[in-house]
Tab-separated table of C-alpha atoms in Angstrom:
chain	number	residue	atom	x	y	z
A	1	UNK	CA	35.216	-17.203	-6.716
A	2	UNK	CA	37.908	-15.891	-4.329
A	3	UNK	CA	40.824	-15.559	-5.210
A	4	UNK	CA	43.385	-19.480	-4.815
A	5	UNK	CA	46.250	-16.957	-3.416
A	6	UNK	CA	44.714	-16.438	-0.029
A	7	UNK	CA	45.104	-19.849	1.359
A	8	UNK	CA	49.361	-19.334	0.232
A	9	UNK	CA	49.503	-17.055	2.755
A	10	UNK	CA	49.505	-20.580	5.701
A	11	UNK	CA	52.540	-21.433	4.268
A	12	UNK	CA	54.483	-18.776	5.704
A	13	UNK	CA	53.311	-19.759	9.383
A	14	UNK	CA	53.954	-23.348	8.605
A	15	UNK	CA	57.637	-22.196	7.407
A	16	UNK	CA	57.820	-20.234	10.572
A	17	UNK	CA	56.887	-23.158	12.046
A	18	UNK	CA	59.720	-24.707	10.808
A	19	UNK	CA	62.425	-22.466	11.839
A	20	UNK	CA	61.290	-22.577	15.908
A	21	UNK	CA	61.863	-26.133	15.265
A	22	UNK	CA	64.894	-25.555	13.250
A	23	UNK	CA	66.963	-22.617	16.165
A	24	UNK	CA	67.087	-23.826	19.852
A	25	UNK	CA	65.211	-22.293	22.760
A	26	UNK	CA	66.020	-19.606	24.386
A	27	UNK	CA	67.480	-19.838	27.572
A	28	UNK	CA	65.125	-18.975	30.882
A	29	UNK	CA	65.963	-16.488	33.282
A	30	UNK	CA	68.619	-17.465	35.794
A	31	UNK	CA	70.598	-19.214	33.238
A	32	UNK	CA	72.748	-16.191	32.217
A	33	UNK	CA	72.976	-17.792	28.936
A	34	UNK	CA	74.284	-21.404	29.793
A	35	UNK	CA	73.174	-24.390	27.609
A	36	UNK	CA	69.785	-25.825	28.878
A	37	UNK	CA	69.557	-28.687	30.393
A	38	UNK	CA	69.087	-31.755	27.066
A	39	UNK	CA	65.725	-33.050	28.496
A	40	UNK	CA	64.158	-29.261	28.492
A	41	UNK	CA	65.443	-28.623	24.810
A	42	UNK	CA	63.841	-32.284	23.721
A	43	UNK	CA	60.352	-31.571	25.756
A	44	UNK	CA	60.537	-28.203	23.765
A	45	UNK	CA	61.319	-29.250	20.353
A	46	UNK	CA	58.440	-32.232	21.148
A	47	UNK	CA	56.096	-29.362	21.771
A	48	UNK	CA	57.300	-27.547	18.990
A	49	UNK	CA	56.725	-30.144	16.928
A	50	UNK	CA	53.139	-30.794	17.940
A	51	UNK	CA	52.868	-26.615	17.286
A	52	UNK	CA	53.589	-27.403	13.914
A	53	UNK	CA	51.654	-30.578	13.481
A	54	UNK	CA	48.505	-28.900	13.827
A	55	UNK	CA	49.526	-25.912	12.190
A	56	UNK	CA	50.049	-28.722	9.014
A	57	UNK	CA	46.697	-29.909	9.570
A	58	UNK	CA	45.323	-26.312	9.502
A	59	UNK	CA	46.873	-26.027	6.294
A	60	UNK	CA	45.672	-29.550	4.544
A	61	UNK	CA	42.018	-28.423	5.060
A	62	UNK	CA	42.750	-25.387	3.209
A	63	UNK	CA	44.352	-27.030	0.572
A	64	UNK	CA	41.210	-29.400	0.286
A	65	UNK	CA	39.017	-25.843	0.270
A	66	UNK	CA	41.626	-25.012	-2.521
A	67	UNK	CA	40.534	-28.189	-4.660
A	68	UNK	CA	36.748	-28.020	-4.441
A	69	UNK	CA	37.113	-24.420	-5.745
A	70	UNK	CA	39.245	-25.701	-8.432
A	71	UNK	CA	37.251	-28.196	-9.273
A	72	UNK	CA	33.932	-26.320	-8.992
A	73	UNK	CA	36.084	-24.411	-12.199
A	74	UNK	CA	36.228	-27.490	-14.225
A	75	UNK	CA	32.661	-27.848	-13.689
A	76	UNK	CA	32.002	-24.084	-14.438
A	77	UNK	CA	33.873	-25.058	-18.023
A	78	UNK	CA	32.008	-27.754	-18.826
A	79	UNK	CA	28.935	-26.161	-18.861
A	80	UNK	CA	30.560	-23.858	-20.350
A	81	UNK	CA	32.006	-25.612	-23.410
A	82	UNK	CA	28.471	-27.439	-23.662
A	83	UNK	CA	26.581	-23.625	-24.087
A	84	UNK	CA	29.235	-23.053	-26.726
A	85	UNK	CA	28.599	-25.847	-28.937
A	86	UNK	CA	25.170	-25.503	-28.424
A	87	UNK	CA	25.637	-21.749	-29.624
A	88	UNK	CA	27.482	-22.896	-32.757
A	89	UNK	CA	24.894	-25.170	-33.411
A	90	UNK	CA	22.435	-22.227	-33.383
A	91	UNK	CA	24.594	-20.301	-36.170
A	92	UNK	CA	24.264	-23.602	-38.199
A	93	UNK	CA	20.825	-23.547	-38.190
A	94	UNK	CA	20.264	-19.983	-39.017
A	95	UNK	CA	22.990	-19.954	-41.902
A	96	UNK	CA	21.077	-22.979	-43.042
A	97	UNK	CA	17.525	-21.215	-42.730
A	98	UNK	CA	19.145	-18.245	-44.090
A	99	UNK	CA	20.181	-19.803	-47.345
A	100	UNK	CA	16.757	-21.642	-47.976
A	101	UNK	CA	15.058	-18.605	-47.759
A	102	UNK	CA	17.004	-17.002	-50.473
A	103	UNK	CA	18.820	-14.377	-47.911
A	104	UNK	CA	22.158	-15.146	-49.999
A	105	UNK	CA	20.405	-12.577	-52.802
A	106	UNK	CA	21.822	-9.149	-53.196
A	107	UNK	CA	19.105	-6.228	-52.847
A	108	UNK	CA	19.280	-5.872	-56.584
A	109	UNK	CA	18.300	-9.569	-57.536
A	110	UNK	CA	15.493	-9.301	-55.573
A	111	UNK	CA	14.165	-6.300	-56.305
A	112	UNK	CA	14.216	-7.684	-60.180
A	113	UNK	CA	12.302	-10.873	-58.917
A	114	UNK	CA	9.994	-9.078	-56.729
A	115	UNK	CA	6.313	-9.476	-58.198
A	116	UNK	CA	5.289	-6.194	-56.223
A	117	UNK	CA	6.877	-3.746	-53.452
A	118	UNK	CA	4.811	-5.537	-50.825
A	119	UNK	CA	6.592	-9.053	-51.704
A	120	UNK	CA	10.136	-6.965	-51.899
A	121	UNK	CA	9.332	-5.728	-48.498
A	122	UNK	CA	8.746	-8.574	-46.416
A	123	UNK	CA	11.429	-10.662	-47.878
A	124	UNK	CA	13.464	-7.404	-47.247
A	125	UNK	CA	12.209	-7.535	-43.703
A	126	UNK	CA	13.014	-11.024	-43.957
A	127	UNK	CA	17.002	-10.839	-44.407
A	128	UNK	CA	16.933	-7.859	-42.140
A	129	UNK	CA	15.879	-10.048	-38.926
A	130	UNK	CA	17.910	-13.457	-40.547
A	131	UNK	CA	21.341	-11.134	-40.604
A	132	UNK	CA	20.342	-9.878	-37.068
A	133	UNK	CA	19.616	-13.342	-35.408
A	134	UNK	CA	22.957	-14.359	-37.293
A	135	UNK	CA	25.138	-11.011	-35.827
A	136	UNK	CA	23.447	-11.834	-32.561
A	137	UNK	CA	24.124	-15.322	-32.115
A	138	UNK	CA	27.845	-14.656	-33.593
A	139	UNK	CA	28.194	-12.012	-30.680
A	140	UNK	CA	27.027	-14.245	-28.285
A	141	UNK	CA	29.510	-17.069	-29.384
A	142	UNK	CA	32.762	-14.612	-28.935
A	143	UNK	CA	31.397	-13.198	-25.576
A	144	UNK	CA	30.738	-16.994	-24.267
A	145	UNK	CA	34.586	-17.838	-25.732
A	146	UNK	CA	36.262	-15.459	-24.173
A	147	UNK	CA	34.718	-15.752	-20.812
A	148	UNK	CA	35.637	-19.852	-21.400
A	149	UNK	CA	39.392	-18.519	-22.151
A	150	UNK	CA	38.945	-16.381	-18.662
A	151	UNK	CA	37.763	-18.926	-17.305
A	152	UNK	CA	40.447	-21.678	-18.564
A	153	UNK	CA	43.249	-19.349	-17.221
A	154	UNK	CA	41.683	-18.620	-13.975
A	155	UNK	CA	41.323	-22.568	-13.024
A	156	UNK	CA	44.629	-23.341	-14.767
A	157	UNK	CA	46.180	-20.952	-11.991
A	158	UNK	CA	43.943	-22.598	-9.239
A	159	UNK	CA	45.327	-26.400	-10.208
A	160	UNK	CA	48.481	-24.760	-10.066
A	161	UNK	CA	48.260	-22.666	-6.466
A	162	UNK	CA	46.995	-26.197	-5.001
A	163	UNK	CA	50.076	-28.201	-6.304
A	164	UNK	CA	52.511	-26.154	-5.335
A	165	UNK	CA	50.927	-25.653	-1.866
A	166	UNK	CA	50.145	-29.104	-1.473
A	167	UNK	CA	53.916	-29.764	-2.357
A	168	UNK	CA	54.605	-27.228	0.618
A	169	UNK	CA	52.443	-28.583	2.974
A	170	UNK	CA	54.279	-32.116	2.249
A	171	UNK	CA	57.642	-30.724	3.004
A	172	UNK	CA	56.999	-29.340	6.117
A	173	UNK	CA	55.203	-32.651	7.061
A	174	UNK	CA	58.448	-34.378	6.384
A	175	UNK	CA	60.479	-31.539	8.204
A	176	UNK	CA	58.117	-31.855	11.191
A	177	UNK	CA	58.024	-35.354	11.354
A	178	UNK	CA	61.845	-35.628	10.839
A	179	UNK	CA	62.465	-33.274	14.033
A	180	UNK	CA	59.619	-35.397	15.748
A	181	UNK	CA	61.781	-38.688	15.115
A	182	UNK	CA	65.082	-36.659	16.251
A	183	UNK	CA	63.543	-35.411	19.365
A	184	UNK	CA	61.485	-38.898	19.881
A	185	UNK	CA	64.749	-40.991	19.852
A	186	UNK	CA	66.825	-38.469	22.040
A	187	UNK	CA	63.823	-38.672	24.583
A	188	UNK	CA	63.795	-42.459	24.357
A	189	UNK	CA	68.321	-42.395	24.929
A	190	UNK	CA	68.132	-40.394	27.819
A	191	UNK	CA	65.565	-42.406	29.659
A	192	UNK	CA	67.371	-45.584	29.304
A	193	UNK	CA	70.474	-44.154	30.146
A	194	UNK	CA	68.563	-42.752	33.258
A	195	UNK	CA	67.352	-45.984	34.108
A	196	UNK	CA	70.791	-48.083	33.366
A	197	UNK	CA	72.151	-45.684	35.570
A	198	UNK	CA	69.561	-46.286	38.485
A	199	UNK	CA	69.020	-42.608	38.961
A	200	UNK	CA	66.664	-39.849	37.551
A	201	UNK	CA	68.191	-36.521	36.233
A	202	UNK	CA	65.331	-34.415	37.595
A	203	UNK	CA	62.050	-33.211	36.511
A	204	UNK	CA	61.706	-31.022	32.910
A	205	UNK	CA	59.585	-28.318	33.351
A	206	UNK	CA	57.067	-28.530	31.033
A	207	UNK	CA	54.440	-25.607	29.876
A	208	UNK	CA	51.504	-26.659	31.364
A	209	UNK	CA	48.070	-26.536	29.820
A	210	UNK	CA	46.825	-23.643	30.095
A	211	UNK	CA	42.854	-23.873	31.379
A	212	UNK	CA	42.039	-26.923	34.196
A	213	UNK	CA	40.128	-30.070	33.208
A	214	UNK	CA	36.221	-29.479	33.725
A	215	UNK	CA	36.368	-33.054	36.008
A	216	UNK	CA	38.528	-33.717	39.039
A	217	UNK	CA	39.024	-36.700	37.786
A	218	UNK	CA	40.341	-37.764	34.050
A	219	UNK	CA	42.030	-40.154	31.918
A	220	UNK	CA	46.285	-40.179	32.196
A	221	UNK	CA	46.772	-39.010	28.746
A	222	UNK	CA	44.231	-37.274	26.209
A	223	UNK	CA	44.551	-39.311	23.052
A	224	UNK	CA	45.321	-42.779	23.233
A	225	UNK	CA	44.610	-46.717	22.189
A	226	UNK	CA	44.120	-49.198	24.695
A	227	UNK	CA	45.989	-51.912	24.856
A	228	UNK	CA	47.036	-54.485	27.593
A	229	UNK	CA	44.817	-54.788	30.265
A	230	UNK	CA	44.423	-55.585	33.869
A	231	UNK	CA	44.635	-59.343	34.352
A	232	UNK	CA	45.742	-59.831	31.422
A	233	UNK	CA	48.093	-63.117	31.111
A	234	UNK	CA	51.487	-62.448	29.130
A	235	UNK	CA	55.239	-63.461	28.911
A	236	UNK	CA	56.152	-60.329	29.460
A	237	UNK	CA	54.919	-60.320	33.320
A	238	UNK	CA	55.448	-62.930	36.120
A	239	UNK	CA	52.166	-63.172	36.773
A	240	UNK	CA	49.191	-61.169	35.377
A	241	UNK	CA	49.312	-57.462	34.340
A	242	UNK	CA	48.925	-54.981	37.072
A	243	UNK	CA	47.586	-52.033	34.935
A	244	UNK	CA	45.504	-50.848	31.864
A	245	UNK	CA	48.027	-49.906	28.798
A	246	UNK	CA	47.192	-47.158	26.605
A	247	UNK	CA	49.115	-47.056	23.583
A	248	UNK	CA	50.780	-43.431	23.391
A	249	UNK	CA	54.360	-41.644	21.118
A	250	UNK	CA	57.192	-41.355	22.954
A	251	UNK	CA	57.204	-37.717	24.746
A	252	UNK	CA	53.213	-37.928	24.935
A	253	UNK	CA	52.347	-35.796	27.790
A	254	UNK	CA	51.092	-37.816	30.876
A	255	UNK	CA	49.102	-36.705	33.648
A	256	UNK	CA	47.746	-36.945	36.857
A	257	UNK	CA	44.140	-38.447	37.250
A	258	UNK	CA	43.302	-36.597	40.242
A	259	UNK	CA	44.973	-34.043	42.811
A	260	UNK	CA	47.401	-35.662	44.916
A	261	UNK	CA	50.880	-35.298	45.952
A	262	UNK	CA	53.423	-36.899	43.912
A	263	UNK	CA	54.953	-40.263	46.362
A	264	UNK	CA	57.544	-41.790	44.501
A	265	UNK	CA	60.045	-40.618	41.361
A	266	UNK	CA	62.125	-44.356	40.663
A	267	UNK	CA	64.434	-44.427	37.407
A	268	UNK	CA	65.057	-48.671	37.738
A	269	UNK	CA	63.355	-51.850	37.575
A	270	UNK	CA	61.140	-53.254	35.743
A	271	UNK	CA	58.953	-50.390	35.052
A	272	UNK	CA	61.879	-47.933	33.755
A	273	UNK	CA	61.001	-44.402	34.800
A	274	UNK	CA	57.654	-44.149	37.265
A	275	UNK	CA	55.353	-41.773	38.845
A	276	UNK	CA	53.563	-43.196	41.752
A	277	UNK	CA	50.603	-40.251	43.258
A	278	UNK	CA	48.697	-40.628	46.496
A	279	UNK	CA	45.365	-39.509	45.974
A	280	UNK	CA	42.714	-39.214	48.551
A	281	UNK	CA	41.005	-41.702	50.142
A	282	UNK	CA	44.070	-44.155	50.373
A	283	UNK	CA	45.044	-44.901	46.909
A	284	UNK	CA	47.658	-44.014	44.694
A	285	UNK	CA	47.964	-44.040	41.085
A	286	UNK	CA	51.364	-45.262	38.972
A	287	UNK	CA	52.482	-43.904	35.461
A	288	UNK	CA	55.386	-46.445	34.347
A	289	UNK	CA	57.858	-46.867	31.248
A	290	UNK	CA	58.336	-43.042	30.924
A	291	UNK	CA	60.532	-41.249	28.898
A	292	UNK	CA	61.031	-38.406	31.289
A	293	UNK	CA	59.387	-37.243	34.105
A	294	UNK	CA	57.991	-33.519	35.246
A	295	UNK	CA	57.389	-33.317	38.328
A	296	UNK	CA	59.468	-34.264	42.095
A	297	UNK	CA	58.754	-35.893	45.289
A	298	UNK	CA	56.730	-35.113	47.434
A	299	UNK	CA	55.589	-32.253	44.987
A	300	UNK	CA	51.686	-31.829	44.890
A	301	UNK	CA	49.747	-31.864	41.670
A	302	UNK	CA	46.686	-30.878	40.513
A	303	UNK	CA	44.266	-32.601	37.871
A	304	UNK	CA	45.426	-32.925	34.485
A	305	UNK	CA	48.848	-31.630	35.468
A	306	UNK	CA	51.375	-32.811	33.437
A	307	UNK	CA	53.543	-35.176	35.578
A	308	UNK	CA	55.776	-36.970	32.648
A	309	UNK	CA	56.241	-37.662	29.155
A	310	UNK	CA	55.597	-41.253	28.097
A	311	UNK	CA	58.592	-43.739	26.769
A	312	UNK	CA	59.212	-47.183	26.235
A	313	UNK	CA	61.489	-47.161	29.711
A	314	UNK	CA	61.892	-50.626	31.131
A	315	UNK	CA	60.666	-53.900	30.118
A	316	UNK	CA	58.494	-52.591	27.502
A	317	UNK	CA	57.920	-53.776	23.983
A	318	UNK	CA	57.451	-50.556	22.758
A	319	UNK	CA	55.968	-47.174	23.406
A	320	UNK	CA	53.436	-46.754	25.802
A	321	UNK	CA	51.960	-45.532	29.089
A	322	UNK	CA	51.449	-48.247	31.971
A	323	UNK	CA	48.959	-46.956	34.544
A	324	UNK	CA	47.878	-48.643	37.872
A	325	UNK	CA	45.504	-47.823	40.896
A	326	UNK	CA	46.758	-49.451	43.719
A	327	UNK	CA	45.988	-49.570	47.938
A	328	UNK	CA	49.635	-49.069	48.854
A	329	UNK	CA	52.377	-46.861	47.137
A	330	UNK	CA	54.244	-50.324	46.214
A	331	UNK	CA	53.550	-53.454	43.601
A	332	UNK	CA	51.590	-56.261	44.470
A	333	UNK	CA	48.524	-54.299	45.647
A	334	UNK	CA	47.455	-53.006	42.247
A	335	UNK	CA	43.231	-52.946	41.185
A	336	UNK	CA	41.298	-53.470	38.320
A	337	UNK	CA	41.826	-49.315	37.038
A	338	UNK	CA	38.999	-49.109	34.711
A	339	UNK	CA	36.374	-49.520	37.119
A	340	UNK	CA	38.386	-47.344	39.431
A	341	UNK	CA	38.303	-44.680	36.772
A	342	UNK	CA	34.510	-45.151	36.192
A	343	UNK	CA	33.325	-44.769	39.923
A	344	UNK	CA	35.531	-41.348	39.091
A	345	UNK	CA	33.280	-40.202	36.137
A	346	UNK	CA	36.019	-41.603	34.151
A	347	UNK	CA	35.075	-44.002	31.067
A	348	UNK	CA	37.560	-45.050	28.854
């Protein structure tokens, strides 16, 4: 059984983890040391975050390794504690046999009793392999108990490596998730004060992935829940809805379907912060209600590049990412985008 230490050693990266979140990032060449811009320290700490995240989860599935070998134990000393009563049982039987058969008489009785040396012999014989099934068994009883007291210690200290780093593991998922609420709602207050204002503060330079999707084409963000869809009726629009929702966190990185070259950045309206991309072929593709965006005008982008970070920007309800596929750059001459997506290889 290896030894329930190993798996402690996670809970230094996690706490490592936990102090990148904790200091501020450095500052970027050029800056000569000057406070980054508030939307780059957010986008950071959001990635950060997610760093951490998954580092947690890494964690949790050692912890659950942890408990099947610590259970695996308790079965070890069940067994155990059954071959031990079924040892002592053994002694009971033999001291039982033992006594029946007269092997309680000193040599001296029964060499008085004997009727001949023959009879003295075998019951000598006798006592001789009774005391050595007795010493035997007794030898076998204290070697099985102390391997059960081994054995007792040695999953008493595996219960106890789990709890305590199970008790880690939940702080830093608290810590994380703390920072990921901070750096959520900062996200989320700098948007709508973008949009109130009627004017975007620039694109935050994101780290972007770091291979290219295998498609040209793809879905605007990687993990997600549908929601609203096109044609949908609502009270929330004038008419019907324009665009396939896909339920996302605020600060979910958002990105482009296809190469293209970014058409519109807008910080107003009814659709908070947007990213409108012309594609080839004569559409364009709009990524609404963010919480910041990544990328500037007339900028070109490739697939899967990150152009924004999703929000609840706008007349939303709450957070999510509102994309359209439309003929023209402007509203009113949006298409169904699911189909769209699935003459693109795209199925979501």
């Amino acid at each position: 059984m290896r030894s329930p230490r190993r798996p402690l050693l996670l809970v230094p990266a996690l706490l490592c983890a936990l102090a990148v979140l904790t200091a501020g990032p450095a500052a970027s060449d050029g800056e000569s040391g000057e406070e980054l811009d508030v939307s780059a320290q957010v986008a950071r700490l959001y990635e950060d975050a997610s760093v951490a995240t998954r580092r947690y989860e890494t964690g949790r599935r050692e912890a659950d390794a942890l408990r099947a070998r610590a259970r695996r134990a308790d079965e070890l000393l069940v067994r155990e504690r059954r071959g031990i009563a079924a040892l002592h049982g053994d002694l009971g039987r033999i001291a039982r046999a033992q006594y029946r058969q007269g092997g309680g008489l000193p040599y001296t009785a029964q060499l008085l009793l004997a009727d001949s040396p023959e009879e003295l012999m075998r019951g000598q014989r006798a006592v001789w392999q009774a005391d050595l099934a007795v010493n035997n068994a007794v030898s076998k009883s204290r070697r099985a108990e102390t391997r059960l007291a081994a054995d007792e210690a040695k999953a008493a200290s595996e219960w106890q490596a789990l709890e305590k780093f199970t008790g880690q593991l939940a702080e830093v998922k608290r810590t994380v998730q703390a920072k990921l609420d901070a750096a959520r709602s900062t996200l989320q207050s700098q948007a709508d004060a973008s949009v109130a204002a009627g004017s975007c503060r620039g694109a935050v330079r994101l780290d972007q992935p770091e291979t290219g999707p295998e498609s040209p084409w793809l879905t605007p963000v990687e993990t997600y829940d549908l929601s609203a869809s096109f044609g949908s009726g609502g009270e929330h629009w004038a008419a019907r809805h324009t665009g396939q929702d896909f339920a996302v966190p605020i600060g979910t990185p958002v990105r482009a379907v296809g190469a293209g070259r970014v058409e519109r950045v807008s910080c107003g309206g009814p659709f908070g912060i947007e990213v409108v991309v012309e594609h080839p072929g004569g559409y364009y593709t709009q990524y609404a209600h963010l919480a910041a965006v990544t990328v500037d005008q007339g900028e070109r982008v490739a697939a899967g590049q990150w152009v924004g970070q999703s929000g609840t920007s706008g007349n939303s309800t709450g957070p999510h990412l509102h994309f359209e596929v439309r003929i023209t750059p402007d509203m009113g001459s949006a298409v169904d985008p699911v189909p769209w997506l699935a003459g693109h290889g795209v199925e979501l």
